[in-house]
Coordinates of C-alpha atoms and ligand atoms in Angstrom, one line a residue:
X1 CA 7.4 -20.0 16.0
X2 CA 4.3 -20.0 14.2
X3 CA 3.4 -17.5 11.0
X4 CA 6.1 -15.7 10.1
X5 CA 7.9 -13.2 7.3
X6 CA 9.9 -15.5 6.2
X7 CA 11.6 -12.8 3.2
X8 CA 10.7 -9.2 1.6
X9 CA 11.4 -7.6 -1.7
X10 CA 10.9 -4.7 -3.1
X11 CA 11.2 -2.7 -6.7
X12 CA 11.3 1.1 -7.7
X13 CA 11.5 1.6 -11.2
X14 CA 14.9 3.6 -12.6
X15 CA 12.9 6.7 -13.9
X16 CA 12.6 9.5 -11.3
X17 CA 10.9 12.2 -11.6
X18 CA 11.5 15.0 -9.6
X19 CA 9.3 18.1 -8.2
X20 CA 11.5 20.6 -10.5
X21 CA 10.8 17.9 -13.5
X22 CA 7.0 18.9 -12.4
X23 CA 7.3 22.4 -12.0
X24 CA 8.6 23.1 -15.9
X25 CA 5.1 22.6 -16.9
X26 CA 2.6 23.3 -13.8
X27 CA 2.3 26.5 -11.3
X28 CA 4.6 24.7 -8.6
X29 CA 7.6 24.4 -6.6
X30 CA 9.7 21.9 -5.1
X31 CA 9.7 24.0 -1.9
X32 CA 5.9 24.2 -2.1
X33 CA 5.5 20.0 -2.9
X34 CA 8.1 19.2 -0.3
X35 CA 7.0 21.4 2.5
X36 CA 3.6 20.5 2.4
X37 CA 3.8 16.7 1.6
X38 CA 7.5 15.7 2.4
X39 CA 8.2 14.7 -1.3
X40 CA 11.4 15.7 -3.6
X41 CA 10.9 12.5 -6.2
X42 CA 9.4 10.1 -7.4
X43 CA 9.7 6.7 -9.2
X44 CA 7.7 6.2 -12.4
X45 CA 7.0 3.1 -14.3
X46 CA 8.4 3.1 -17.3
X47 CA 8.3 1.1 -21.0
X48 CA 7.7 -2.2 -20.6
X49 CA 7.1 -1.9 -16.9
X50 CA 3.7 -2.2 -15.1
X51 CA 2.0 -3.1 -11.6
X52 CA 2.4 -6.8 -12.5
X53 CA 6.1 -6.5 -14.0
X54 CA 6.7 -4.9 -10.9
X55 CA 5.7 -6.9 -8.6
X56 CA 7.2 -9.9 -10.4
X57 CA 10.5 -8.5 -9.9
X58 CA 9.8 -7.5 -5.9
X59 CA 8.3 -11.2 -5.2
X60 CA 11.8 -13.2 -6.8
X61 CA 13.6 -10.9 -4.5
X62 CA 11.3 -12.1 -1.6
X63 CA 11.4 -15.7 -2.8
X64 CA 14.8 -15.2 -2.6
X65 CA 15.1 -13.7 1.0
X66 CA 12.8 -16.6 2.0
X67 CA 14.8 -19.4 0.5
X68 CA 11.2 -20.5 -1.2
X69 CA 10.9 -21.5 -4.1
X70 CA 8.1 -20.7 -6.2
X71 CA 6.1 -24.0 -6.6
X72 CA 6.0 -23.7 -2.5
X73 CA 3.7 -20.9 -3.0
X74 CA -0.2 -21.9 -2.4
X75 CA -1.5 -18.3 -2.5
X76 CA -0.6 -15.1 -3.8
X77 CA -2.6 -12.4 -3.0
X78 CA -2.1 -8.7 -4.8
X79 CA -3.1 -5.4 -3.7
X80 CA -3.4 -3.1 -5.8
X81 CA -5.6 -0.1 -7.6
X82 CA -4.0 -0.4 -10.9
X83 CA -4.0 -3.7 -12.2
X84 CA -2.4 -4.0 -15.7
X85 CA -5.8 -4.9 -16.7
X86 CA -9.4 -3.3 -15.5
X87 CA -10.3 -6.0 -14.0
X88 CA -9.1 -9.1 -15.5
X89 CA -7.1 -11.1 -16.1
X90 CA -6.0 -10.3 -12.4
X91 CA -2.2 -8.9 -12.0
X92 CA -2.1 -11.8 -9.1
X93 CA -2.5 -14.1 -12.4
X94 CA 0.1 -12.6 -14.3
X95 CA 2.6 -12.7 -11.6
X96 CA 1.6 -16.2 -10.8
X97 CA 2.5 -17.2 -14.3
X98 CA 5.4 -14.9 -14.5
X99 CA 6.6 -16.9 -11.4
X100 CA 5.7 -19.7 -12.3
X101 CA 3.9 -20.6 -9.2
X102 CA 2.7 -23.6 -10.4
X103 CA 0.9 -24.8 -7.1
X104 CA -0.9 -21.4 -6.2
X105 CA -4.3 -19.6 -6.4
X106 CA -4.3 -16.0 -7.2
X107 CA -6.0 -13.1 -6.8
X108 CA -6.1 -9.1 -6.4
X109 CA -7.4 -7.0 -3.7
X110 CA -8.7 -3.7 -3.7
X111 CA -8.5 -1.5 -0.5
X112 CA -6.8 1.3 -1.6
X113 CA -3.5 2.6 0.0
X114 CA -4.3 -0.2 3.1
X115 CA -4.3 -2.8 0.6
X116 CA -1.3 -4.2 1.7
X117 CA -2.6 -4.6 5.5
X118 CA -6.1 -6.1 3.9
X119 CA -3.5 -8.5 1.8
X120 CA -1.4 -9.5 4.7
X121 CA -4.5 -10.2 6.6
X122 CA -5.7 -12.8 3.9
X123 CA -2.6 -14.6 3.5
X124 CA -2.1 -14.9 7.1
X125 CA -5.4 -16.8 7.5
X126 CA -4.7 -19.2 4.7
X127 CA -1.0 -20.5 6.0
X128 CA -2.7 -20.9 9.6
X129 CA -4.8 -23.6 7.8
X130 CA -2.7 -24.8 5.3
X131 CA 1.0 -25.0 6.8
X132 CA 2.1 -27.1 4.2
X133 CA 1.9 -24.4 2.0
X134 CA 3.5 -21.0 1.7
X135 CA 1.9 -17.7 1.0
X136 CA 3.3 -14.4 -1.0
X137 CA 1.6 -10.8 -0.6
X138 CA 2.1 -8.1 -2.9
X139 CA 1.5 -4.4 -3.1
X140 CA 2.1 -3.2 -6.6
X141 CA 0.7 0.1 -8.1
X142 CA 1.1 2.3 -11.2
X143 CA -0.5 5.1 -9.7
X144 CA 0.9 7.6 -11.9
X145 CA -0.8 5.8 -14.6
X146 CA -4.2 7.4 -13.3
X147 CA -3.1 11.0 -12.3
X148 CA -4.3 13.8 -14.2
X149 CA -0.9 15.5 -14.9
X150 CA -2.3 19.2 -15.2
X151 CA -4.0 18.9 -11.3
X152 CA -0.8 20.3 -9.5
X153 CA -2.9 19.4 -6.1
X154 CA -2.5 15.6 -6.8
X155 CA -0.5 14.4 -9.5
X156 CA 2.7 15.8 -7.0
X157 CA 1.4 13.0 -4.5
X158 CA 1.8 9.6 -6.3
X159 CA 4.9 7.7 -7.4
X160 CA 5.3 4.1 -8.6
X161 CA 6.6 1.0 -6.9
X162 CA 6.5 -2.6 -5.5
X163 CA 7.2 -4.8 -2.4
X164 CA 6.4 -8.0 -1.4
X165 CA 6.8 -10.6 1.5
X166 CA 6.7 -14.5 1.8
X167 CA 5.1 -15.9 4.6
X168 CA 5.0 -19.3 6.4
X169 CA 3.9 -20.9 9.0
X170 CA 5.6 -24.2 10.9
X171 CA 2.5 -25.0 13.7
X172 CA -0.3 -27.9 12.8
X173 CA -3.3 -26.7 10.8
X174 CA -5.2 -23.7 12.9
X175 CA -2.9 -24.2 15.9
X176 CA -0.6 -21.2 14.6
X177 CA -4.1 -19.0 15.0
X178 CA -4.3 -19.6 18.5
X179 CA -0.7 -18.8 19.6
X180 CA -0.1 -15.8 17.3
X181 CA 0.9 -12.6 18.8
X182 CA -0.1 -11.0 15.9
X183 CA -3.4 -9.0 16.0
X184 CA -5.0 -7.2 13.2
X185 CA -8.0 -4.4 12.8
X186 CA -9.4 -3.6 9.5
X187 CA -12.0 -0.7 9.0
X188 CA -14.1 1.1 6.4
X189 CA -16.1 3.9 6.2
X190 CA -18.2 4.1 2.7
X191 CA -19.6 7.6 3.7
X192 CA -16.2 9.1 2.8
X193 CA -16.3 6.7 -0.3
X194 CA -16.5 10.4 -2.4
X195 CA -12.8 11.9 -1.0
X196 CA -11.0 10.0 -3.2
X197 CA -12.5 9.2 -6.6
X198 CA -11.9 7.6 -9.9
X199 CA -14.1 7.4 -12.2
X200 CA -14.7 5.4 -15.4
X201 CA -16.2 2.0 -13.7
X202 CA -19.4 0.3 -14.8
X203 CA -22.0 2.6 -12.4
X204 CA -22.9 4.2 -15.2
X205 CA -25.7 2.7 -17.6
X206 CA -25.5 2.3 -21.5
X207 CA -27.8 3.3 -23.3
X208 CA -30.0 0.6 -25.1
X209 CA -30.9 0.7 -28.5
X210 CA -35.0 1.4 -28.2
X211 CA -35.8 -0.6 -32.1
X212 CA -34.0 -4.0 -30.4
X213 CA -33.3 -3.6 -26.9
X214 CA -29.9 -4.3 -27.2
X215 CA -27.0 -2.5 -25.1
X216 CA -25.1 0.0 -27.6
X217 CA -21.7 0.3 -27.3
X218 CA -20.1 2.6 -25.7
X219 CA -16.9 4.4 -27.4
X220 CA -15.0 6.1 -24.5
X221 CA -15.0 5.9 -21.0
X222 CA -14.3 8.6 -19.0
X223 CA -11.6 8.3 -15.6
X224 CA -10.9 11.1 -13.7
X225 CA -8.9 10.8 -10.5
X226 CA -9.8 13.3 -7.5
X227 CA -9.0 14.2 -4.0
X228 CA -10.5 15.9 -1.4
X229 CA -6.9 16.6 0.1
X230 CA -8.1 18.5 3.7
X231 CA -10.8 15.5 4.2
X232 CA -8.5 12.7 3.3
X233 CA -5.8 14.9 6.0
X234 CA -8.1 14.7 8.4
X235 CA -9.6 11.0 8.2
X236 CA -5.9 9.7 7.6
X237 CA -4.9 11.5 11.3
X238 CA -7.8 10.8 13.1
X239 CA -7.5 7.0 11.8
X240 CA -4.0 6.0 11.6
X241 CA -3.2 7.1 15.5
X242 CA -6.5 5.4 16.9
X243 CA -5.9 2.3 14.9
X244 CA -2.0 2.1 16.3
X245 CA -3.6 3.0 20.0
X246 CA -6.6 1.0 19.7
X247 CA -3.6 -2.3 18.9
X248 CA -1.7 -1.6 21.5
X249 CA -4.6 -1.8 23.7
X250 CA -5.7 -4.8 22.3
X251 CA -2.0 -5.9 23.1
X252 CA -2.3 -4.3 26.7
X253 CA 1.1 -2.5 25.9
X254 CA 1.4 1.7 25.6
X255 CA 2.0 3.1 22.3
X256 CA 5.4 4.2 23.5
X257 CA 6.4 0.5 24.2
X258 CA 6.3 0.2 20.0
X259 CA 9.9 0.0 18.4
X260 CA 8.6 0.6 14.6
X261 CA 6.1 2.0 13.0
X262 CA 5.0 1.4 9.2
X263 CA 2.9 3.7 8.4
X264 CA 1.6 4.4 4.8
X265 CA 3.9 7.0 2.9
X266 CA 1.3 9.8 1.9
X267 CA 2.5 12.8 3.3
X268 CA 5.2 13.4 6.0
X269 CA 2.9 15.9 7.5
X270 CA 0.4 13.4 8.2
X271 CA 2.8 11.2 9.8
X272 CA 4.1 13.3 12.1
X273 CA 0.6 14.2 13.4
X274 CA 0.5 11.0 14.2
X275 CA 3.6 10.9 15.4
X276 CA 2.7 13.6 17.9
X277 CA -0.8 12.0 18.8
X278 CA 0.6 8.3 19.4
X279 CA 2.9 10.1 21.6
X280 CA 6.5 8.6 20.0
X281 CA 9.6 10.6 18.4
X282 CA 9.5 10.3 14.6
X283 CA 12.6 8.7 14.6
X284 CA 10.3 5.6 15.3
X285 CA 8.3 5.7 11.9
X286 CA 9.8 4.6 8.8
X287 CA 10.0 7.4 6.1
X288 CA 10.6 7.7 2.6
X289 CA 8.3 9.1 0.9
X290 CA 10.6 12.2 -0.2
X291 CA 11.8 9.4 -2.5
X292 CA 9.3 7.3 -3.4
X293 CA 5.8 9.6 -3.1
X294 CA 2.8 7.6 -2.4
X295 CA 3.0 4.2 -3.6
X296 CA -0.2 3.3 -2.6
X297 CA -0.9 -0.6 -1.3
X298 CA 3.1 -1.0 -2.2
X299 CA 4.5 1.8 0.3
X300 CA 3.9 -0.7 3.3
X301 CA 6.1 -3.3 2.1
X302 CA 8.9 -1.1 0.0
X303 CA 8.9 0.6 3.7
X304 CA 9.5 -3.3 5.0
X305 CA 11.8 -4.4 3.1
X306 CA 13.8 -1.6 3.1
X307 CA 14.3 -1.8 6.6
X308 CA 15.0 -5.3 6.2
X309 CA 18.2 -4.3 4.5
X310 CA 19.0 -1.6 6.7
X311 CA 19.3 -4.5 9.1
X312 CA 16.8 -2.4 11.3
X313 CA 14.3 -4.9 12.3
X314 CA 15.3 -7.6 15.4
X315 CA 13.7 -10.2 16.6
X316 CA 11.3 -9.8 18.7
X317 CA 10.7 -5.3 18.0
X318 CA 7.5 -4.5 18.4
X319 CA 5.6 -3.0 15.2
X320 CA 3.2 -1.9 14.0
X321 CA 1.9 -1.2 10.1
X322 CA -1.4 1.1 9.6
X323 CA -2.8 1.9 6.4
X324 CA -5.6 3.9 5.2
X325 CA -6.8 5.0 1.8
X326 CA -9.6 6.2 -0.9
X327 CA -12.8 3.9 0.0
X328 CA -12.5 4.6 2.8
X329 CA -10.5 1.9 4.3
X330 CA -7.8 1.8 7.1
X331 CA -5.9 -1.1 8.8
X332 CA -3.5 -2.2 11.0
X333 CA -1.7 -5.2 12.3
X334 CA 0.3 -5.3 15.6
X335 CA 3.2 -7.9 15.1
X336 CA 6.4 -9.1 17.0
X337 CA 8.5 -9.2 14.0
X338 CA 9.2 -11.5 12.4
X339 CA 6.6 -13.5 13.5
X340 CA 2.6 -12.8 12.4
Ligands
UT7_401 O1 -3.3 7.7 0.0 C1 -4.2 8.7 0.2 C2 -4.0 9.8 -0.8 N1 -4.4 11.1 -0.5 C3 -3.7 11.9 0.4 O2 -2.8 11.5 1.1 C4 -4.0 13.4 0.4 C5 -3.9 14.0 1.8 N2 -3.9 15.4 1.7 C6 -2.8 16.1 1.4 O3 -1.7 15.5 1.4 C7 -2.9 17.6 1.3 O4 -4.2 18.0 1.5 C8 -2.4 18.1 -0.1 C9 -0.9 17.9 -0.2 C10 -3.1 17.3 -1.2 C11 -2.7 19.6 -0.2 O5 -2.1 20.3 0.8 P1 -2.9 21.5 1.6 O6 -1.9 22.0 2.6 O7 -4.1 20.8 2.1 O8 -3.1 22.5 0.5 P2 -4.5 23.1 0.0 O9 -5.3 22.1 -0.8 O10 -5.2 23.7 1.2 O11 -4.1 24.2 -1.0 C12 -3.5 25.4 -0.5 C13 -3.1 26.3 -1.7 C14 -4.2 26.4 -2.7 O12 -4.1 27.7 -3.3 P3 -5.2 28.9 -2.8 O13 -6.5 28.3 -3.2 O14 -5.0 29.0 -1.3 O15 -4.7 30.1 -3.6 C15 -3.9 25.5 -3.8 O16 -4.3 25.8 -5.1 O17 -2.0 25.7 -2.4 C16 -2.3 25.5 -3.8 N3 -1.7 24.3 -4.3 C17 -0.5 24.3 -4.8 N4 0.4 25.3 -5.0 C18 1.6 25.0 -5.5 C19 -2.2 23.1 -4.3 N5 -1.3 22.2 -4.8 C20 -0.2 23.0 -5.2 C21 1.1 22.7 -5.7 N6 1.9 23.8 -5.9 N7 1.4 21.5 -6.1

């Protein structure tokens, strides 16, 4: 007993968009996309639908799953890069109200394609002290909001999605905390904060108006997306196999004693390397990415819940989820599923 995934949802949006859509107007192939990132399609967000739309839809389904209903919810949490809005009113706020979580604070949270771990993390300290109370976590993203479409070396990465899970949590306040299984390890490293860029933030000064000191405004801003793709390779290996090891030591078990592994859909090549370096067939590593592309903070929990359905996850498996993304962040959290 204790914290636990009480429900998951998840939500692709109809339009796909496939590698041979892509290649009409760039210099590529679907044989060149898909053997060097695993990816034939992707879902895109279309009219009327957005990272907060989306996630609506993927939290009812979760609320559903969980038998909870919405004024249960204390906190939800989002993860996500691509609000509706840069920065507020928070996409946590919108789905609140598009809930109508009545009860619940809300907020987003932004660490990148390990989001969802960050969000998880969060969430799962807030029902340990508040049992009474249940929480919802969100990865949402429009990524292919924020590609530039003519950069054949990344706009063929991203797709668009959501997924969501309810948690809850039936021990006395804190007591849940002490008994969990659960164990969780979230990194950064800033010095790699230039592999994966967007700009069009506030770094940047305005200029001031030098007769009355006052800010002028400024007209257009500027966001560019960009990848280092070998760098971002090479963290994401390096990181995603020692954070699944480094859990299992924590856990004193051997990476091979894992039944699942959630790993963050980027590229099927990078999962197999890790694969290969935690030492487990592939077969133990949830993949879809030749459907979905990367989804960002949402890929962890589409990944979830569609294993939910597939009636894949039993009590007690042993699993994993590690993340890692533009920042640079990574994370991971051992679990016993269902419980956290
Ligand atoms: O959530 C984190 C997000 N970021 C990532 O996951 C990125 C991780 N990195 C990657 O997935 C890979 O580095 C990429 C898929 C982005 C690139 O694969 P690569 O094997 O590292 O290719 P490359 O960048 O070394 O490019 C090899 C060649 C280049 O041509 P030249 O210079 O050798 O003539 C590229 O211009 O492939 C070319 N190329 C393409 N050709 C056809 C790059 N993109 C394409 C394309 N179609 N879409």
């Amino acid at each position: 007993m204790g914290i636990k995934i009480l429900g998951t949802g998840s939500y692709l949006p109809p339009k796909v968009v496939t590698n041979d859509d892509i290649a009409k107007s760039l210099d590529t192939t679907d044989e060149w996309i898909y053997s060097h990132t695993g990816i034939h399609r992707r879902h895109v967000a279309g009219e009327g639908e957005s990272s907060s739309t989306m996630g609506t839809e993927a939290a009812k389904k979760a609320l559903e799953a969980a038998g909870v209903s919405p004024d249960e919810i204390g906190l939800i949490v989002v993860a996500t890069s691509t609000p509706d809005y840069g920065p507020f009113p928070s996409t946590a706020c919108l789905i609140q109200a598009a809930l109508g979580c009545t009860n619940a604070g809300a907020f987003d949270l932004q660490a990148a394609c390990a989001g969802f771990v960050y969000a998880v993390e969060q969430a799962r300290g807030f029902v340990n002290f508040y049992p009474d109370k249940k929480a919802l976590v969100i990865g949402t993203e429009t990524l292919t909001r924020i590609q530039d479409w003519t950069d054949r070396s990344s706009c063929i990465l991203f797709g668009d999605g959501a997924g969501a899970i309810v948690i809850g949590n039936d021990e006395a306040p804190g007591v849940a905390g002490t008994k969990t299984d659960a164990y969780t390890i979230l990194g950064a490293d800033g010095t790699g904060a230039g592999f994966i860029t967007r700009t069009g933030g506030m770094k940047d000064a305005i200029p001031f108006n030098p007769e009355t000191g006052v800010p002028v405004p400024v007209e257009h801003v500027n966001a560019k997306f960009e990848i280092k793709g070998h760098d971002v390779f090479a963290f994401a290996v390096r990181q995603l196999s020692k954070v699944a090891t480094d859990l299992c030591v924590k856990k004193g078990i051997e990476t091979t004693d894992l039944d699942r592994v959630f790993a963050h859909q980027a590229n099927a090549r990078i999962i197999e390397a890790t694969a290969r370096r935690m030492k487990l067939p592939l077969e133990s590593f949830w993949l879809n990415l030749e459907e979905t592309g990367n989804t960002s903070a949402a890929s962890i929990p589409i990944s979830l819940d569609q294993a939910v359905k597939a009636g894949e996850l039993k009590e007690g498996m042993k699993i994993v989820m590690i993340g890692f993304g533009a920042g640079l962040t990574y994370a991971g959290t051992y679990l016993t599923w269902p419980n956290l």
